[in-house]
GROMACS .gro file of C-alpha atoms in nm:
model
  359
    1MET     CA    1  10.018   9.188  10.999
    2ARG     CA    2   9.774   8.916  11.099
    3LEU     CA    3   9.732   8.613  10.878
    4PRO     CA    4   9.440   8.655  10.635
    5SER     CA    5   9.126   8.449  10.653
    6ALA     CA    6   8.828   8.424  10.424
    7SER     CA    7   8.662   8.710  10.609
    8SER     CA    8   8.977   8.910  10.687
    9SER     CA    9   9.049   9.257  10.556
   10HIS     CA   10   9.422   9.244  10.639
   11HIS     CA   11   9.879   9.165  10.592
   12ALA     CA   12  11.644   8.401   8.977
   13GLY     CA   13  11.795   8.214   8.752
   14PRO     CA   14  11.655   8.081   8.431
   15LEU     CA   15  11.339   7.873   8.460
   16PRO     CA   16  11.229   7.600   8.222
   17ARG     CA   17  11.010   7.754   7.955
   18PRO     CA   18  10.652   7.626   7.929
   19THR     CA   19  10.541   7.462   7.610
   20GLY     CA   20  10.300   7.634   7.374
   21ALA     CA   21  10.272   7.995   7.259
   22ALA     CA   22  10.430   8.145   7.571
   23ALA     CA   23  10.748   7.941   7.528
   24SER     CA   24  10.911   8.131   7.243
   25PRO     CA   25  11.102   8.451   7.330
   26THR     CA   26  10.969   8.778   7.193
   27GLY     CA   27  11.130   9.081   7.044
   28THR     CA   28  11.055   9.267   7.367
   29ARG     CA   29  11.269   9.027   7.568
   30ARG     CA   30  11.552   9.036   7.312
   31ARG     CA   31  11.558   9.415   7.322
   32ARG     CA   32  11.544   9.412   7.703
   33ARG     CA   33  11.835   9.170   7.729
   34PHE     CA   34  12.037   9.375   7.481
   35ARG     CA   35  11.989   9.685   7.697
   36LEU     CA   36  12.076   9.489   8.010
   37ALA     CA   37  12.392   9.355   7.843
   38VAL     CA   38  12.502   9.706   7.749
   39GLY     CA   39  12.429   9.825   8.104
   40ALA     CA   40  12.627   9.537   8.253
   41LEU     CA   41  12.923   9.621   8.027
   42LEU     CA   42  12.920   9.982   8.150
   43VAL     CA   43  12.907   9.867   8.513
   44CYS     CA   44  13.205   9.641   8.454
   45LEU     CA   45  13.404   9.920   8.291
   46LEU     CA   46  13.331  10.156   8.580
   47ALA     CA   47  13.426   9.894   8.840
   48THR     CA   48  13.761   9.781   8.697
   49ALA     CA   49  13.959   9.981   8.952
   50VAL     CA   50  13.793   9.803   9.247
   51PRO     CA   51  13.893   9.449   9.357
   52ALA     CA   52  13.620   9.197   9.286
   53ALA     CA   53  13.426   9.060   9.579
   54GLN     CA   54  13.437   8.687   9.647
   55SER     CA   55  13.147   8.502   9.486
   56THR     CA   56  12.901   8.320   9.712
   57VAL     CA   57  12.623   8.071   9.659
   58GLY     CA   58  12.310   8.267   9.574
   59GLY     CA   59  12.515   8.584   9.570
   60SER     CA   60  12.677   8.800   9.307
   61PRO     CA   61  13.035   8.838   9.179
   62ALA     CA   62  12.971   9.211   9.141
   63SER     CA   63  13.260   9.438   9.232
   64ALA     CA   64  13.242   9.779   9.398
   65TYR     CA   65  13.031   9.675   9.697
   66PRO     CA   66  12.927  10.011   9.847
   67MET     CA   67  13.093  10.123  10.168
   68ARG     CA   68  12.771  10.208  10.349
   69VAL     CA   69  12.472   9.979  10.322
   70THR     CA   70  12.172  10.044  10.546
   71ALA     CA   71  11.865   9.839  10.626
   72TYR     CA   72  11.543  10.030  10.697
   73VAL     CA   73  11.278   9.846  10.901
   74ALA     CA   74  10.919   9.973  10.927
   75ASN     CA   75  10.788   9.926  11.281
   76SER     CA   76  10.412   9.894  11.230
   77GLY     CA   77  10.333   9.928  11.600
   78SER     CA   78  10.488  10.274  11.621
   79ARG     CA   79  10.576  10.586  11.422
   80THR     CA   80  10.934  10.484  11.355
   81VAL     CA   81  11.172  10.318  11.112
   82SER     CA   82  11.475  10.137  11.262
   83LEU     CA   83  11.807  10.167  11.078
   84PHE     CA   84  12.086   9.906  11.074
   85ASP     CA   85  12.441   9.901  10.941
   86THR     CA   86  12.440   9.580  10.738
   87ARG     CA   87  12.820   9.556  10.726
   88LEU     CA   88  12.865   9.573  11.102
   89GLU     CA   89  12.528   9.410  11.168
   90ARG     CA   90  12.429   9.655  11.437
   91PRO     CA   91  12.168   9.928  11.499
   92ALA     CA   92  12.232  10.264  11.332
   93GLY     CA   93  11.951  10.482  11.468
   94THR     CA   94  11.582  10.554  11.430
   95ALA     CA   95  11.381  10.785  11.203
   96GLN     CA   96  11.036  10.930  11.270
   97VAL     CA   97  10.768  10.868  11.006
   98GLY     CA   98  10.388  10.842  11.004
   99THR     CA   99  10.164  10.618  11.215
  100GLY     CA  100  10.170  10.243  11.159
  101PRO     CA  101  10.444  10.213  10.895
  102THR     CA  102  10.428   9.884  10.706
  103GLY     CA  103  10.591   9.888  10.362
  104VAL     CA  104  10.930  10.046  10.295
  105SER     CA  105  11.139  10.070   9.977
  106ALA     CA  106  11.432  10.270   9.840
  107ALA     CA  107  11.478  10.492   9.537
  108PRO     CA  108  11.699  10.341   9.263
  109ASP     CA  109  11.975  10.594   9.339
  110GLY     CA  110  11.953  10.527   9.713
  111SER     CA  111  11.885  10.890   9.800
  112THR     CA  112  11.534  10.842   9.938
  113VAL     CA  113  11.336  10.582  10.129
  114TYR     CA  114  10.958  10.562  10.088
  115VAL     CA  115  10.746  10.448  10.383
  116ALA     CA  116  10.377  10.356  10.361
  117ASN     CA  117  10.207  10.461  10.687
  118GLY     CA  118   9.902  10.237  10.718
  119ARG     CA  119   9.730  10.420  11.003
  120SER     CA  120   9.790  10.780  10.897
  121ASP     CA  121   9.706  10.724  10.529
  122ASN     CA  122  10.019  10.881  10.389
  123VAL     CA  123  10.366  10.810  10.252
  124THR     CA  124  10.684  10.949  10.406
  125PHE     CA  125  10.975  11.050  10.180
  126LEU     CA  126  11.282  11.003  10.399
  127ALA     CA  127  11.626  11.135  10.297
  128THR     CA  128  11.893  10.870  10.349
  129ASP     CA  129  12.178  11.117  10.398
  130GLY     CA  130  12.034  11.293  10.703
  131ARG     CA  131  11.735  11.072  10.789
  132SER     CA  132  11.513  11.378  10.765
  133VAL     CA  133  11.158  11.382  10.631
  134ILE     CA  134  11.155  11.538  10.283
  135ALA     CA  135  10.779  11.518  10.234
  136THR     CA  136  10.461  11.353  10.362
  137VAL     CA  137  10.220  11.271  10.081
  138PRO     CA  138   9.852  11.193  10.159
  139VAL     CA  139   9.712  10.889   9.980
  140GLN     CA  140   9.401  10.675  10.025
  141LYS     CA  141   9.303  10.436  10.303
  142ARG     CA  142   9.548  10.199  10.470
  143PRO     CA  143   9.845  10.217  10.235
  144PHE     CA  144  10.045   9.900  10.277
  145ALA     CA  145  10.330   9.932  10.026
  146ALA     CA  146  10.509  10.220   9.850
  147VAL     CA  147  10.744  10.115   9.570
  148PRO     CA  148  10.932  10.325   9.311
  149THR     CA  149  10.936  10.252   8.940
  150ARG     CA  150  11.274  10.131   8.814
  151ASP     CA  151  11.350  10.475   8.666
  152GLY     CA  152  11.270  10.641   8.999
  153GLU     CA  153  11.024  10.888   8.849
  154ARG     CA  154  10.716  10.762   9.033
  155VAL     CA  155  10.618  10.581   9.352
  156LEU     CA  156  10.326  10.337   9.341
  157VAL     CA  157  10.123  10.293   9.660
  158ALA     CA  158   9.898   9.994   9.733
  159ASN     CA  159   9.600  10.133   9.926
  160PHE     CA  160   9.480   9.820  10.107
  161GLY     CA  161   9.169   9.987  10.244
  162SER     CA  162   9.059  10.158   9.922
  163ASP     CA  163   9.124   9.894   9.654
  164THR     CA  164   9.336  10.144   9.463
  165VAL     CA  165   9.694  10.228   9.369
  166SER     CA  166   9.813  10.588   9.410
  167VAL     CA  167  10.077  10.713   9.166
  168ILE     CA  168  10.311  10.974   9.319
  169ASP     CA  169  10.540  11.191   9.106
  170THR     CA  170  10.877  11.197   9.284
  171ASP     CA  171  10.966  11.548   9.163
  172SER     CA  172  10.647  11.726   9.267
  173LYS     CA  173  10.578  11.479   9.551
  174THR     CA  174  10.209  11.480   9.468
  175VAL     CA  175   9.960  11.214   9.365
  176VAL     CA  176   9.915  11.238   8.988
  177ALA     CA  177   9.680  10.941   8.941
  178THR     CA  178   9.469  10.698   9.139
  179THR     CA  179   9.393  10.362   8.978
  180PRO     CA  180   9.125  10.114   9.091
  181VAL     CA  181   9.255   9.757   9.116
  182ALA     CA  182   9.103   9.444   9.273
  183ARG     CA  183   9.013   9.386   9.637
  184LEU     CA  184   9.273   9.451   9.909
  185PRO     CA  185   9.589   9.546   9.714
  186HIS     CA  186   9.882   9.441   9.928
  187SER     CA  187  10.228   9.469   9.773
  188ILE     CA  188  10.392   9.586   9.451
  189ALA     CA  189  10.690   9.487   9.238
  190THR     CA  190  10.821   9.693   8.946
  191ILE     CA  191  11.032   9.588   8.648
  192PRO     CA  192  11.238   9.768   8.380
  193GLY     CA  193  11.024   9.931   8.115
  194GLY     CA  194  10.765  10.067   8.356
  195LEU     CA  195  10.538   9.771   8.430
  196ALA     CA  196  10.420   9.708   8.786
  197TYR     CA  197  10.263   9.401   8.948
  198VAL     CA  198  10.017   9.438   9.238
  199THR     CA  199   9.906   9.151   9.462
  200ASN     CA  200   9.533   9.165   9.540
  201ASN     CA  201   9.502   8.989   9.875
  202GLY     CA  202   9.122   8.971   9.864
  203ALA     CA  203   9.085   8.862   9.500
  204ASN     CA  204   9.357   8.597   9.456
  205THR     CA  205   9.496   8.787   9.159
  206VAL     CA  206   9.783   9.009   9.046
  207THR     CA  207   9.700   9.328   8.855
  208VAL     CA  208   9.954   9.441   8.594
  209LEU     CA  209   9.987   9.817   8.549
  210ASN     CA  210  10.148   9.990   8.253
  211ALA     CA  211  10.398  10.277   8.270
  212ASN     CA  212  10.113  10.523   8.321
  213GLY     CA  213   9.977  10.329   8.616
  214ARG     CA  214   9.677  10.187   8.427
  215PRO     CA  215   9.567   9.820   8.445
  216ILE     CA  216   9.647   9.612   8.136
  217THR     CA  217   9.570   9.259   8.259
  218THR     CA  218   9.490   9.047   8.562
  219ILE     CA  219   9.669   8.721   8.648
  220PRO     CA  220   9.508   8.450   8.866
  221VAL     CA  221   9.743   8.320   9.138
  222GLY     CA  222   9.699   8.132   9.469
  223ASP     CA  223   9.501   8.217   9.781
  224PHE     CA  224   9.565   8.547   9.962
  225PRO     CA  225   9.863   8.670   9.756
  226SER     CA  226  10.078   8.902   9.967
  227GLY     CA  227  10.452   8.955   9.920
  228ILE     CA  228  10.590   9.003   9.571
  229SER     CA  229  10.931   9.064   9.415
  230ALA     CA  230  11.097   9.062   9.074
  231SER     CA  231  11.428   8.946   8.934
  232ALA     CA  232  11.674   9.227   8.858
  233ASP     CA  233  11.627   9.183   8.483
  234GLY     CA  234  11.249   9.187   8.522
  235ASP     CA  235  11.198   8.855   8.343
  236TYR     CA  236  11.018   8.691   8.636
  237VAL     CA  237  10.795   8.800   8.924
  238TYR     CA  238  10.753   8.593   9.241
  239VAL     CA  239  10.422   8.599   9.435
  240SER     CA  240  10.377   8.463   9.789
  241ASN     CA  241  10.036   8.298   9.821
  242THR     CA  242   9.990   8.307  10.198
  243GLY     CA  243   9.671   8.101  10.200
  244SER     CA  244   9.800   7.833   9.962
  245GLY     CA  245  10.152   7.789  10.095
  246THR     CA  246  10.295   7.843   9.747
  247ILE     CA  247  10.496   8.079   9.528
  248SER     CA  248  10.356   8.167   9.185
  249VAL     CA  249  10.627   8.243   8.927
  250ILE     CA  250  10.507   8.483   8.656
  251ASP     CA  251  10.680   8.518   8.319
  252THR     CA  252  10.657   8.891   8.244
  253ASP     CA  253  10.662   8.843   7.866
  254SER     CA  254  10.349   8.629   7.863
  255ASN     CA  255  10.209   8.755   8.198
  256ARG     CA  256  10.124   8.398   8.289
  257VAL     CA  257  10.211   8.176   8.584
  258VAL     CA  258  10.475   7.935   8.453
  259SER     CA  259  10.559   7.758   8.779
  260THR     CA  260  10.410   7.703   9.124
  261ILE     CA  261  10.647   7.616   9.409
  262ARG     CA  262  10.554   7.477   9.751
  263ALA     CA  263  10.676   7.721  10.016
  264GLY     CA  264  10.602   7.632  10.376
  265GLU     CA  265  10.279   7.702  10.560
  266ALA     CA  266  10.211   8.073  10.509
  267PRO     CA  267  10.468   8.257  10.294
  268LEU     CA  268  10.473   8.636  10.315
  269GLY     CA  269  10.767   8.854  10.209
  270ASN     CA  270  11.010   8.724   9.950
  271ALA     CA  271  11.322   8.844   9.768
  272PRO     CA  272  11.550   8.688   9.503
  273SER     CA  273  11.926   8.661   9.532
  274PRO     CA  274  12.121   8.910   9.314
  275ASP     CA  275  12.207   8.637   9.064
  276ALA     CA  276  11.843   8.518   9.062
  277SER     CA  277  11.937   8.159   9.145
  278HIS     CA  278  11.757   8.153   9.480
  279LEU     CA  279  11.443   8.297   9.633
  280TYR     CA  280  11.427   8.378  10.004
  281VAL     CA  281  11.080   8.352  10.159
  282ALA     CA  282  10.949   8.437  10.506
  283ASP     CA  283  10.727   8.151  10.626
  284SER     CA  284  10.518   8.340  10.880
  285ALA     CA  285  10.353   8.030  11.026
  286GLY     CA  286  10.677   7.833  11.046
  287ASP     CA  287  10.894   8.109  11.199
  288SER     CA  288  11.156   8.039  10.937
  289LEU     CA  289  11.329   8.169  10.626
  290LEU     CA  290  11.292   7.934  10.332
  291ILE     CA  291  11.566   7.907  10.071
  292ILE     CA  292  11.429   7.805   9.732
  293ASP     CA  293  11.642   7.685   9.442
  294ILE     CA  294  11.459   7.862   9.159
  295PRO     CA  295  11.568   7.643   8.862
  296ALA     CA  296  11.491   7.329   9.064
  297GLY     CA  297  11.162   7.474   9.185
  298ARG     CA  298  11.188   7.352   9.544
  299VAL     CA  299  11.285   7.447   9.899
  300THR     CA  300  11.641   7.332   9.968
  301ASP     CA  301  11.697   7.478  10.316
  302ARG     CA  302  11.518   7.656  10.597
  303VAL     CA  303  11.659   7.868  10.881
  304HIS     CA  304  11.468   7.928  11.203
  305VAL     CA  305  11.433   8.302  11.267
  306GLY     CA  306  11.202   8.502  11.498
  307VAL     CA  307  10.827   8.490  11.559
  308THR     CA  308  10.597   8.559  11.261
  309PRO     CA  309  10.855   8.667  11.001
  310GLN     CA  310  10.725   8.920  10.751
  311GLY     CA  311  10.967   9.114  10.530
  312VAL     CA  312  11.278   8.993  10.347
  313ALA     CA  313  11.568   9.192  10.197
  314VAL     CA  314  11.905   9.086  10.054
  315THR     CA  315  12.234   9.277  10.074
  316PRO     CA  316  12.384   9.386   9.739
  317ASP     CA  317  12.653   9.117   9.750
  318GLY     CA  318  12.399   8.845   9.828
  319ARG     CA  319  12.585   8.728  10.139
  320ARG     CA  320  12.321   8.823  10.394
  321VAL     CA  321  11.943   8.802  10.409
  322TRP     CA  322  11.760   9.022  10.660
  323VAL     CA  323  11.419   8.913  10.791
  324THR     CA  324  11.176   9.114  11.006
  325ASN     CA  325  10.996   8.925  11.284
  326GLU     CA  326  10.669   9.096  11.372
  327GLY     CA  327  10.582   8.872  11.666
  328SER     CA  328  10.915   8.911  11.846
  329SER     CA  329  11.000   9.271  11.741
  330THR     CA  330  11.336   9.168  11.601
  331VAL     CA  331  11.524   9.139  11.275
  332SER     CA  332  11.722   8.824  11.188
  333VAL     CA  333  12.043   8.822  10.987
  334VAL     CA  334  12.087   8.500  10.787
  335GLU     CA  335  12.393   8.376  10.600
  336PRO     CA  336  12.233   8.178  10.316
  337ALA     CA  337  12.547   8.006  10.184
  338VAL     CA  338  12.588   7.800  10.504
  339PRO     CA  339  12.291   7.838  10.581
  340ARG     CA  340  12.270   7.971  10.938
  341LEU     CA  341  12.131   8.243  11.159
  342ARG     CA  342  12.410   8.490  11.230
  343LYS     CA  343  12.243   8.741  11.456
  344THR     CA  344  11.912   8.863  11.598
  345LEU     CA  345  11.873   9.236  11.664
  346PRO     CA  346  11.595   9.432  11.839
  347THR     CA  347  11.372   9.664  11.636
  348GLY     CA  348  11.076   9.881  11.723
  349PRO     CA  349  10.736   9.719  11.788
  350GLU     CA  350  10.589   9.486  11.524
  351PRO     CA  351  10.834   9.525  11.233
  352GLU     CA  352  10.699   9.440  10.889
  353GLY     CA  353  10.858   9.587  10.574
  354ILE     CA  354  11.232   9.611  10.516
  355ALA     CA  355  11.451   9.771  10.247
  356ILE     CA  356  11.828   9.774  10.202
  357THR     CA  357  11.999  10.061  10.022
  358SER     CA  358  12.360  10.163   9.966
  359ARG     CA  359  12.319  10.506  10.122
   0.00000   0.00000   0.00000
């Protein structure tokens, strides 16, 4: 992805509550947290037979770390996705997809990876067990991101060249709806309950879609919003404003920006730590990974990585952050607790999106 310009067509922990009407919690949030608490109790009961993993700064005390965890890297200058074993920190093969893959994400159950192929105008469904192509679904022009809903029933595709979002049913593997959004939709984050947040790179806004994939509101953010992620509980969404050098923090109850954090020169991909205490941001103009303390609202560390970093993904235990470097065709492995660069590994040409899944 090249940095956007005014004429370009192209690529947590608790926060202080604002004062006013948006500050008081709603019944929606109370119900959501009740469901999350019940879910967490079930996870704990299922994991009692497995020794707990050591806690780390910005990580998670979660037990039952899966035995196989794979990183999938979309090589936008090719027709391939590079695979890496995140435990051994080494290459694990290559899978063939469409032309110009950019965005990549994983199904909630880890069985499938979804790849947006920006130059062939389709989405590849890739099986994680055998790395075989399950389906190739045509969408509209220049799809940049393909992200599943939290229940795994649909995949939402940001069609950068068509100003639309395609909604794919994961059972039938067909497009069941196409929704107009604002100019140059770039990336998507989904939260529990079915809502989705779409960055509109050419409109300086985020469009919020309901569970049926229909717009319900638009949120003003910074200049050229690109990467976006959400906390695991869905309470907050984090938007990288590449042109402003900031992160907009959106409260999903009020759908308002409640905090703006300075974040280097040109932030792109971002991802929160599992415990939502830190946000990891690729500063594409600074060739570095920024580590942001979310409650403090500031950058606390930065780690030099490769040239023009793009995508960011965190391992399930929170101990490693993987960063794609488009300009050097590499992926960097960062240990955030130190912080330090552990390893740099070769990818295919011009890597952009990255996803980590436990299968």
